[in-house]
Structures are given as structure tokens and as C-alpha cells.
C-alpha positions as a Markdown table, in Angstrom:
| # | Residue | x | y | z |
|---|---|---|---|---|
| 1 | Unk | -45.1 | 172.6 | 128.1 |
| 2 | Unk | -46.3 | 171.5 | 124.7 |
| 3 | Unk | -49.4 | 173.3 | 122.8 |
| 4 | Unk | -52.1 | 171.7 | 120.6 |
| 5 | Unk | -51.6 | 172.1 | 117.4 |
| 6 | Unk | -55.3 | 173.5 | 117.3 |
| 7 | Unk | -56.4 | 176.9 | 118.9 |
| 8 | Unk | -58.5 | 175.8 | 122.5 |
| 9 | Unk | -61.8 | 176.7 | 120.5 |
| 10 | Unk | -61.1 | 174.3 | 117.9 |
| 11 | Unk | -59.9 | 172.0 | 120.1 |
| 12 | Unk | -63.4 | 171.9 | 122.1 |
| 13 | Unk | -64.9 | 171.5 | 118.8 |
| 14 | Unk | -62.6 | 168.1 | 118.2 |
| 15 | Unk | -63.0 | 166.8 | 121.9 |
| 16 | Unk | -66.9 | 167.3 | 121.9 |
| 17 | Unk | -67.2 | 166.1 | 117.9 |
| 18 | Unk | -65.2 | 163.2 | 119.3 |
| 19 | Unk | -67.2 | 162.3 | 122.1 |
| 20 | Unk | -70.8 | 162.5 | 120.1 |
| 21 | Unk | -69.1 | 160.0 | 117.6 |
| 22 | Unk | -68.3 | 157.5 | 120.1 |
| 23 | Unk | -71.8 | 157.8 | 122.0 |
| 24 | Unk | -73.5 | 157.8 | 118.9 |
| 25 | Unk | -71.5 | 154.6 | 117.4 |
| 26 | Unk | -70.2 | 153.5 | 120.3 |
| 27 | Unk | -66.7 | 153.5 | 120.0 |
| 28 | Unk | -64.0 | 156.1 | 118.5 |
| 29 | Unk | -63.0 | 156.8 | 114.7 |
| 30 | Unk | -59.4 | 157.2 | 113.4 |
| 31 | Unk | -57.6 | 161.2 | 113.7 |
| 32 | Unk | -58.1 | 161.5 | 109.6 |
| 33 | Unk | -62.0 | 160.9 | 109.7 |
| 34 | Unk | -62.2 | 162.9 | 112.6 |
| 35 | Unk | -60.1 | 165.5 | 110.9 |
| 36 | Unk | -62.0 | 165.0 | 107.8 |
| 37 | Unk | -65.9 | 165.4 | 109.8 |
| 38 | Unk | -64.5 | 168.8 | 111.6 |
| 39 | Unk | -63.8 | 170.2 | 108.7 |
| 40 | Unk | -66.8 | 169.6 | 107.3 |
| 41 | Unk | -68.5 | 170.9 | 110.2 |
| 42 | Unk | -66.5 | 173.8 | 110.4 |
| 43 | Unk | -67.8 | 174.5 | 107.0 |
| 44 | Unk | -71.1 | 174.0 | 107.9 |
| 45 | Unk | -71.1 | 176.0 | 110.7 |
| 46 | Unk | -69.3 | 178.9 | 108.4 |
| 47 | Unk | -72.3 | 178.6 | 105.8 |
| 48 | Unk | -75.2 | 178.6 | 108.1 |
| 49 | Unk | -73.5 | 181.9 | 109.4 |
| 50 | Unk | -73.3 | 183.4 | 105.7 |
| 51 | Unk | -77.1 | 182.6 | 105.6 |
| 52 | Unk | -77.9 | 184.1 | 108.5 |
| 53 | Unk | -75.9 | 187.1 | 108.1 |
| 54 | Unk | -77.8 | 187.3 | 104.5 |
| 55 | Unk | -81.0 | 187.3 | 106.3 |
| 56 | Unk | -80.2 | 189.8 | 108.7 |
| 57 | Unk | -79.1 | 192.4 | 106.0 |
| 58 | Unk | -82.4 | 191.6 | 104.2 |
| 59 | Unk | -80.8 | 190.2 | 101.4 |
| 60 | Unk | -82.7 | 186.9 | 101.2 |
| 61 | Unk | -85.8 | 186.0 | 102.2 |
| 62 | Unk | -87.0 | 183.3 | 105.1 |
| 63 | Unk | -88.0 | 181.1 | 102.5 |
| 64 | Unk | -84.9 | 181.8 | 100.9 |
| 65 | Unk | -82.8 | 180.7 | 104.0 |
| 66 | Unk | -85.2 | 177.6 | 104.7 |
| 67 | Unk | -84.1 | 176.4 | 101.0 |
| 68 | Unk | -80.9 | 176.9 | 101.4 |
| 69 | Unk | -80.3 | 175.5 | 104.8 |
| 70 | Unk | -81.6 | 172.8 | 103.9 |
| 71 | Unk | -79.3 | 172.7 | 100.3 |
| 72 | Unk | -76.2 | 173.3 | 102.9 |
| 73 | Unk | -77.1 | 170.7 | 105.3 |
| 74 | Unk | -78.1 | 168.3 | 102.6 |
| 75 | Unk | -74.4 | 168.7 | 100.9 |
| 76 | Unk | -72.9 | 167.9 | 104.5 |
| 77 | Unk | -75.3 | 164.8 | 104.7 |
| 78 | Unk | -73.6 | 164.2 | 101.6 |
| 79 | Unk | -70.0 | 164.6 | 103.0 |
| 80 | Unk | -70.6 | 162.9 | 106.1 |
| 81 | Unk | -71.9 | 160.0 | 104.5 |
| 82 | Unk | -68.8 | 159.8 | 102.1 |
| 83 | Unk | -66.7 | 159.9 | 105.1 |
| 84 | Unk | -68.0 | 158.0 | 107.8 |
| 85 | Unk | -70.6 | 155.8 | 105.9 |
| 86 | Unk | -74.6 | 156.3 | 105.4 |
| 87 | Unk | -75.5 | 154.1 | 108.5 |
| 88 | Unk | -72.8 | 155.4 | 110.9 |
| 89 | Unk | -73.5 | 159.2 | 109.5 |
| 90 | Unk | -76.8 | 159.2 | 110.8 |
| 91 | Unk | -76.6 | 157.2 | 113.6 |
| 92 | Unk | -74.5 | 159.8 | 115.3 |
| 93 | Unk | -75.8 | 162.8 | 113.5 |
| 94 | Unk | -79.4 | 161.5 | 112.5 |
| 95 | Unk | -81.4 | 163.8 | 109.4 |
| 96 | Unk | -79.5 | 167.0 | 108.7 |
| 97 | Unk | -82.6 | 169.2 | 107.4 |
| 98 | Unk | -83.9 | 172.6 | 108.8 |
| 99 | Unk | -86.9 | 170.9 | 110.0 |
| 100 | Unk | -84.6 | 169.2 | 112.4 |
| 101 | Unk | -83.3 | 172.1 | 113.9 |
| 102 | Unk | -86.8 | 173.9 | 114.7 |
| 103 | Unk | -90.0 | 174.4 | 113.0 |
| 104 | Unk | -89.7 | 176.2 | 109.8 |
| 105 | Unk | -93.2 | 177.0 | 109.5 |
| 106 | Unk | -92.7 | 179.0 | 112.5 |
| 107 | Unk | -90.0 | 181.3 | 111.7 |
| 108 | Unk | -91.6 | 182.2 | 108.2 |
| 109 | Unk | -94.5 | 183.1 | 110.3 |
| 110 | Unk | -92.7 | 185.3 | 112.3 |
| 111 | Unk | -92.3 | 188.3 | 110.8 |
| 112 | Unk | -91.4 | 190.9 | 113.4 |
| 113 | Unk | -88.0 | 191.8 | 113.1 |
């Protein structure tokens, strides 16, 4: 019985990545860009949770994390535009910014903790 070369979470991550590209674009992309985008959404994902463990231990602000979320997001834009082109990058992933993802004016609001 052969084993993916991946663990099974990051193989998830590569079947469902792959899937959204090809319902977003409409067909698949070669194993090297798809390599190449779950990377950079693996860093992503590890950035956004070094933010938020930042703003758990009170050692940045909300207003800190909204700016850089957005800086994070905006250098992935950046990286997935590089590697799958600006049309088909947000196509399939649309406007990377925190304002996408929920309603920033809301969470600095909310102040209970």
C-alpha cells in the first residue's frame, strides 16, 4: 500500500485547494503551481495564527492586527498573483483584505474579552 508523500491533513488542504482552483477557473493547474499556491497558503495560514496568538497575549492591539492582516494578506495577493496570474488569482480567490473576511469595524468595537 503506498502512502502520500503529504501527511492526510496536508493532503486535504491540496485536494480542497485543488478543487476551488478548478471551480474558480474552471479547469486544473499544473502539481508545481499548486505546490507553489499551498505553500503560500500554508504560510498564510501560519501568519494569521502568529497574529492572533499576538492578540490573545495582549501584545498588539485590534487595530494593530487589522493592519497587519491586511499587510499579510496583501503580500499573499502579491504571491498569488506572481504565481497564478492577477486575473486567475482573484478569480478563484477574489480580494484578500480583512474586510473580506468579516467586518473590521465590528471586532475593534468589541472589546469584551
Amino acid at each position: 500500500m503506498s502512502q502520500p508523500l503529504l501527511n492526510d491533513d496536508a493532503f486535504e488542504a491540496r485536494l480542497e485547494l485543488s478543487a476551488l482552483i478548478k471551480a474558480g477557473l474552471g479547469h486544473t493547474v499544473d502539481d508545481a503551481t499548486l505546490t507553489a499556491l499551498a505553500d503560500m497558503q500554508a504560510r498564510l495560514q501560519g501568519r494569521i495564527g502568529e497574529l492572533g496568538g499576538l492578540l490573545m497575549e495582549h501584545r498588539i492591539s485590534r487595530p494593530r492586527y487589522i493592519e497587519e492582516l491586511n499587510r499579510v494578506l496583501s503580500d499573499a495577493s502579491s504571491m498569488g498573483e506572481t504565481i497564478l496570474g492577477f486575473e486567475e488569482f482573484h478569480k478563484v480567490f477574489g480580494n484578500l483584505s480583512a474586510d473580506q473576511l468579516g467586518d473590521p469595524a465590528v471586532f475593534l468595537a468589541d472589546r469584551d474579552e
